[in-house]
PDB file of C-alpha atoms in Angstrom:
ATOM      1  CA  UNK A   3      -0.648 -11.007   2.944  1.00  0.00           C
ATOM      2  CA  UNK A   4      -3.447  -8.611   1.868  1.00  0.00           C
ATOM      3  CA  UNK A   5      -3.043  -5.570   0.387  1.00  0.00           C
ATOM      4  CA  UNK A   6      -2.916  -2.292   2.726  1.00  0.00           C
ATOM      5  CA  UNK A   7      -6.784  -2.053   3.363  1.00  0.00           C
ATOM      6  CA  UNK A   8      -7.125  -5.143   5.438  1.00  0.00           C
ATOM      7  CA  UNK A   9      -7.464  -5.548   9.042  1.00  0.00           C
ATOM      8  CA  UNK A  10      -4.514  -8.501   8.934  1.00  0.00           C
ATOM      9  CA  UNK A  11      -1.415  -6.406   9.178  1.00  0.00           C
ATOM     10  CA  UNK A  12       2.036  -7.602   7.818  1.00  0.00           C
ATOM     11  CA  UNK A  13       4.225  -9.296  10.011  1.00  0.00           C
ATOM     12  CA  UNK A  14       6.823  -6.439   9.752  1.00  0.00           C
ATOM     13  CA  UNK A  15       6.857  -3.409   7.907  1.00  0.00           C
ATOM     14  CA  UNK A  16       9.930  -1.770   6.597  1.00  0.00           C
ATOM     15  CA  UNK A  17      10.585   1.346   5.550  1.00  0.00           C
ATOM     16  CA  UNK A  18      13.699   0.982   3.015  1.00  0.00           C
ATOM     17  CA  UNK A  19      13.208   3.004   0.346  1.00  0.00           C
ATOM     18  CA  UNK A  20      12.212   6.110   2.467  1.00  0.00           C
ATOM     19  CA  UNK A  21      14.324   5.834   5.401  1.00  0.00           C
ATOM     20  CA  UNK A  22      17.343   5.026   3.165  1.00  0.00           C
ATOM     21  CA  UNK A  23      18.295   2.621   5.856  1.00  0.00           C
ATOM     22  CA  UNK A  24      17.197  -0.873   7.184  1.00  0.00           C
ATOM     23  CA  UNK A  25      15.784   0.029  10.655  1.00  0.00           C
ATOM     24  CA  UNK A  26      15.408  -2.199  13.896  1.00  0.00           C
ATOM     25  CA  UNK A  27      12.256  -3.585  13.786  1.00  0.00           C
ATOM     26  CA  UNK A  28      10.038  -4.491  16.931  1.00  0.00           C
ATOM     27  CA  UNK A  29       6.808  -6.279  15.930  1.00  0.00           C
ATOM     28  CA  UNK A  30       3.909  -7.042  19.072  1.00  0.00           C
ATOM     29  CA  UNK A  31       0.416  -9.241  18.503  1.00  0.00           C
ATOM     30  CA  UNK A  32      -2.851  -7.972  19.896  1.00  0.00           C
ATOM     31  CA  UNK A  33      -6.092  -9.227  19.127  1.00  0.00           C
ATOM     32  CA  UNK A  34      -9.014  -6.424  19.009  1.00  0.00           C
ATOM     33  CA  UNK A  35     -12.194  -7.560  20.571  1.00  0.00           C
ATOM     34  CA  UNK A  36     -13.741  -9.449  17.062  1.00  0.00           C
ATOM     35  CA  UNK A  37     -10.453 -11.492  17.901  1.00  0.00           C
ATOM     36  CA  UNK A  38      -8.481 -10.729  14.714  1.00  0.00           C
ATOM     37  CA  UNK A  39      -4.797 -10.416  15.248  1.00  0.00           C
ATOM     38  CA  UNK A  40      -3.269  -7.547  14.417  1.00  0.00           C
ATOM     39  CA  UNK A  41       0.773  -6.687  14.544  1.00  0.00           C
ATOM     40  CA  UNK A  42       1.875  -3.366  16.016  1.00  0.00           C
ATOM     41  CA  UNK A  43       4.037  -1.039  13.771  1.00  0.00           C
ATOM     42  CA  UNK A  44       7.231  -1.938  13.372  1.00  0.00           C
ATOM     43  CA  UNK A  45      10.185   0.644  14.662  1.00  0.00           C
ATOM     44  CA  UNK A  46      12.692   1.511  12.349  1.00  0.00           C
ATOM     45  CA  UNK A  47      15.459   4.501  11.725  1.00  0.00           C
ATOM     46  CA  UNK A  48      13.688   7.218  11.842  1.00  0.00           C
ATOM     47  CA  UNK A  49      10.336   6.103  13.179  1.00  0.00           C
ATOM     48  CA  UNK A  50       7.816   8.524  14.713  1.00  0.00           C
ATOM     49  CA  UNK A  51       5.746  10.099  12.887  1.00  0.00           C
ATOM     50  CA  UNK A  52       5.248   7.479  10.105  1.00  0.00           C
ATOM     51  CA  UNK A  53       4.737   4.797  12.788  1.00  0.00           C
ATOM     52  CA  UNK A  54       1.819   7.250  14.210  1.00  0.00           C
ATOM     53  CA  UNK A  55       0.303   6.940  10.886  1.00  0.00           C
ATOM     54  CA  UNK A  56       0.225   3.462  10.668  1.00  0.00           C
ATOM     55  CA  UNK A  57      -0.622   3.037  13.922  1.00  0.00           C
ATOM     56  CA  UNK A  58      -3.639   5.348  13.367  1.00  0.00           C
ATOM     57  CA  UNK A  59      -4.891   3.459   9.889  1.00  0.00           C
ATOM     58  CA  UNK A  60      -4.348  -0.123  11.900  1.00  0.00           C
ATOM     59  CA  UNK A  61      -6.784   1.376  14.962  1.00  0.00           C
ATOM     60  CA  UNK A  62      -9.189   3.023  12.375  1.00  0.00           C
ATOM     61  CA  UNK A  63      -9.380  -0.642   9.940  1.00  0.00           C
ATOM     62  CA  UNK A  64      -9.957  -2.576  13.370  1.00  0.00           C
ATOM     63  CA  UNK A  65     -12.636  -0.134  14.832  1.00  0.00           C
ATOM     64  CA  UNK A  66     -14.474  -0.869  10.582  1.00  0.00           C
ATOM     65  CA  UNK A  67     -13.662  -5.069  11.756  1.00  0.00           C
ATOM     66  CA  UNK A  68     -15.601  -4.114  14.825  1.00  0.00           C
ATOM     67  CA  UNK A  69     -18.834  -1.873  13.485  1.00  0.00           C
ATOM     68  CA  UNK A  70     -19.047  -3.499  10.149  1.00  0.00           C
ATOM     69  CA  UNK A  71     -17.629  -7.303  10.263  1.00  0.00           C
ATOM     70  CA  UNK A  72     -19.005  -8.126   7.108  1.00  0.00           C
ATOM     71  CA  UNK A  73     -18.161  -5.237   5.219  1.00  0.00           C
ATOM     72  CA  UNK A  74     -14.558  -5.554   6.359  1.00  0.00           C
ATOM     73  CA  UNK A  75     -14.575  -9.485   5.740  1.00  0.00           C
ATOM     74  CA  UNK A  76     -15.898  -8.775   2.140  1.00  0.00           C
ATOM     75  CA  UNK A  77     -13.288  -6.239   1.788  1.00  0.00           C
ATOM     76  CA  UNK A  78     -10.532  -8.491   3.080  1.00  0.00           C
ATOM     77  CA  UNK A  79     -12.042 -11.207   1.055  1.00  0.00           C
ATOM     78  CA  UNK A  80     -11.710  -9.329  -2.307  1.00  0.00           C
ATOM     79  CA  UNK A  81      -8.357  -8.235  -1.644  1.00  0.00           C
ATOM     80  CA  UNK A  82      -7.114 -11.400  -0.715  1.00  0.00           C
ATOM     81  CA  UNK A  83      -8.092 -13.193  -4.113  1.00  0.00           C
ATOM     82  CA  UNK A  84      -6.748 -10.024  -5.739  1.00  0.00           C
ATOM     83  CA  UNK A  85      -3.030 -10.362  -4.521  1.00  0.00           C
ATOM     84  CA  UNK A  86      -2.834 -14.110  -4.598  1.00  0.00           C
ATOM     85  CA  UNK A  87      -0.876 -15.437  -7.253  1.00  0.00           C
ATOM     86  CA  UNK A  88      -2.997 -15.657 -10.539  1.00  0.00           C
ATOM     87  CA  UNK A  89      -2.015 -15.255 -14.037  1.00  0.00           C
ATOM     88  CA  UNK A  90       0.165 -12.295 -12.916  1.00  0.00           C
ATOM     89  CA  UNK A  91       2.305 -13.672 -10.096  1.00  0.00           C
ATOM     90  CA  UNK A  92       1.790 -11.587  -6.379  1.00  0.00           C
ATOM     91  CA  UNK A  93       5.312 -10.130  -6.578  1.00  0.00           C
ATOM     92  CA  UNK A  94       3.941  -8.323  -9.887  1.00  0.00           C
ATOM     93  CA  UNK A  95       0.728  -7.483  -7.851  1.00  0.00           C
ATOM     94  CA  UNK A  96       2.725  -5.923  -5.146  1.00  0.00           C
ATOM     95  CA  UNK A  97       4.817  -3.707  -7.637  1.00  0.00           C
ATOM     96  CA  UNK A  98       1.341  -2.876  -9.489  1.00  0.00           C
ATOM     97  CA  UNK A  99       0.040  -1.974  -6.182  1.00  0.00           C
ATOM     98  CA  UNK A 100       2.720  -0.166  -5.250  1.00  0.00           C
ATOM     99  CA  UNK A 101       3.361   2.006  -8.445  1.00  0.00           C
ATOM    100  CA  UNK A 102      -0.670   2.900  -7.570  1.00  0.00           C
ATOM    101  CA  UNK A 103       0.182   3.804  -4.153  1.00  0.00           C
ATOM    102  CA  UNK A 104       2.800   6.230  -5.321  1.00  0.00           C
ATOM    103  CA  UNK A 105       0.822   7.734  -7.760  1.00  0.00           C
ATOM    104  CA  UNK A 106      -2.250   8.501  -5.441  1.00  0.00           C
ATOM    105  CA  UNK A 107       0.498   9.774  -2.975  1.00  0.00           C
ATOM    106  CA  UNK A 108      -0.490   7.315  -0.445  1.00  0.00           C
ATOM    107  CA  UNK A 109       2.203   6.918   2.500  1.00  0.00           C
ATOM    108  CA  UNK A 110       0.794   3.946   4.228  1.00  0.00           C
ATOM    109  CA  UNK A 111       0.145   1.691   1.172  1.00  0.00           C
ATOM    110  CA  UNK A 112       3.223   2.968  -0.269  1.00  0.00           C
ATOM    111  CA  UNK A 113       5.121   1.743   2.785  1.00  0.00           C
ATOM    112  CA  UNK A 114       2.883  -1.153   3.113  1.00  0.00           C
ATOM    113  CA  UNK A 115       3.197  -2.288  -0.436  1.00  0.00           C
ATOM    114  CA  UNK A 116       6.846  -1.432  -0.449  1.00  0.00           C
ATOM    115  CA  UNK A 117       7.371  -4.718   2.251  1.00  0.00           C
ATOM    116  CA  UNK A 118       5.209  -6.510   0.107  1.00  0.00           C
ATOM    117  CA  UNK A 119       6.708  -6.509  -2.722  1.00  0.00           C
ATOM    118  CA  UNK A 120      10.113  -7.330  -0.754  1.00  0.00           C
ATOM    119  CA  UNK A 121       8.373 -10.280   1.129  1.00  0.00           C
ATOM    120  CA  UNK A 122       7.066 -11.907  -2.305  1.00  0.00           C
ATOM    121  CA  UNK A 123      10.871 -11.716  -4.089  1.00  0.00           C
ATOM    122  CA  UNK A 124      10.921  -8.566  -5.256  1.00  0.00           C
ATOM    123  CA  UNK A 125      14.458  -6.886  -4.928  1.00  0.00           C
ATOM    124  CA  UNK A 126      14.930  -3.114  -4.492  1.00  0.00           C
ATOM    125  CA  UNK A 127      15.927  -2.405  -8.124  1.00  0.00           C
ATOM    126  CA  UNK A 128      12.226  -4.070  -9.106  1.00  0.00           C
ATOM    127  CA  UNK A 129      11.175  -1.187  -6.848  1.00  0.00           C
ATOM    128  CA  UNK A 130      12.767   1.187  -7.877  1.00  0.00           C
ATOM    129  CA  UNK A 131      11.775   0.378 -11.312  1.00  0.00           C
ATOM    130  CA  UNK A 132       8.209   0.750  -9.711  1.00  0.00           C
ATOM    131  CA  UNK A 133       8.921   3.772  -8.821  1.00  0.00           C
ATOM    132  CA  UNK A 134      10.267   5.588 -11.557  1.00  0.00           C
ATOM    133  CA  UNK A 135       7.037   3.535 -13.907  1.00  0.00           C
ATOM    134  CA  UNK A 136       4.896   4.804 -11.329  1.00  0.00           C
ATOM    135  CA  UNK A 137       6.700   9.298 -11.708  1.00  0.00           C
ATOM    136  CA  UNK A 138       6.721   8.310 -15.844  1.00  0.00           C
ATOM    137  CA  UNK A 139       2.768   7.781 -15.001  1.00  0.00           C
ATOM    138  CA  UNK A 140       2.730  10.638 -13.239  1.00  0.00           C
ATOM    139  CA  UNK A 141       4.362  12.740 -15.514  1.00  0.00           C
ATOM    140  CA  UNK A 142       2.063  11.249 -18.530  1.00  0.00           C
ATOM    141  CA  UNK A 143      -1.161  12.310 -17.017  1.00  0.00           C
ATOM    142  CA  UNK A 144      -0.124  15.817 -16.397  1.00  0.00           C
ATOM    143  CA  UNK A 145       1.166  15.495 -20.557  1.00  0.00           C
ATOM    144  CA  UNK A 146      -1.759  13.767 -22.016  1.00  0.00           C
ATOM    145  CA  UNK A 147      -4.101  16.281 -19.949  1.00  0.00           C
ATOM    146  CA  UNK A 148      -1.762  18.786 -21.074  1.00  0.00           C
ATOM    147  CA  UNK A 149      -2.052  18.124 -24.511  1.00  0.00           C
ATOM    148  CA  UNK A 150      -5.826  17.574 -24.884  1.00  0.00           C
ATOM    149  CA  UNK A 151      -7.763  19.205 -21.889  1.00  0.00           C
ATOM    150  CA  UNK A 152      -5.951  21.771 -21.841  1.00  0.00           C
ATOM    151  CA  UNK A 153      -5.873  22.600 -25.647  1.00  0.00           C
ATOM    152  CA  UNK A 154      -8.854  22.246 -26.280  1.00  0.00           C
ATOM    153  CA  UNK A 155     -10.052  24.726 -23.255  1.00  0.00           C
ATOM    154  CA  UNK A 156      -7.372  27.480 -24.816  1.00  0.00           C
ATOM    155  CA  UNK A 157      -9.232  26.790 -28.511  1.00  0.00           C
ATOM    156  CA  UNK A 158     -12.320  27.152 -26.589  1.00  0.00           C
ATOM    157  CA  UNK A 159     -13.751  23.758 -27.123  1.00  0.00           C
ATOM    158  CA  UNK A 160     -14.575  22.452 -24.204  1.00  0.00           C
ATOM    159  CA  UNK A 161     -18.247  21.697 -23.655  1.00  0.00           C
TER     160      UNK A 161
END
């Protein structure tokens, strides 16, 4: 599997760490009219509105496959030698990925990258590692910006 900007969508999608439950999931193929199969969103406790999000982002990336088939199969292309295993294995990737996702407060790639990670051996106290990398990250910026940007614009020495 790609990562969450490709038109291929994951088999299933599960939404663990933010439901707080496993859910019932219901997966259905379609093929858009370039012919590229895409899965449904998967139900799970507490569905709705997150499913309407990925439902919208699968719609929007398949409408790009149609318009712009070569920009989405470069896209897909780049991705998919990105996440394949490498010198850092694709669970890694996924976690990398999914620490990113969090810290750009991204919901779908969060999600997405959350089943990922699962689906390449990751177990969910690798993510929530992840997670608490991804708010020490977080945290950091706001420091380090703290600490110099901020400084210096109080000493007046920002150009």
């Amino acid at each position: 599997m790609r990562e969450c900007g490709t038109v291929p969508t994951p088999p299933y999608l599960l939404f663990v760490l933010a439901q707080g439950a496993w859910g019932t999931l219901q997966k259905t193929k379609r093929k858009s009219a370039s012919g590229v199969t895409t899965m449904s969103s998967a139900t799970h406790a507490g569905g709705g509105a997150m499913d309407a999000k990925i439902d919208a982002y699968k719609t929007g990336i398949s409408q790009l496959q149609e318009q712009l088939p070569s920009v989405a199969d470069a896209y897909h292309q780049f991705t998919g030698e990105c996440f394949k295993d490498g010198a850092l294995p694709a669970k890694t990737k996924q976690l990398i990925a999914l620490g990113m996702g969090l810290f750009a407060n991204n919901e779908v790639c969060t999600f997405y990258h959350v089943q990922e990670a699962l689906s390449k051996g990751a177990n969910a106290e690798e993510i929530r590692e992840t997670v608490a990398v991804a708010a020490a990250i977080g945290g950091g910026h706001a420091m380090s910006q703290g600490v110099t940007r901020v400084e210096q614009a109080l000493q007046g020495v920002v150009h």
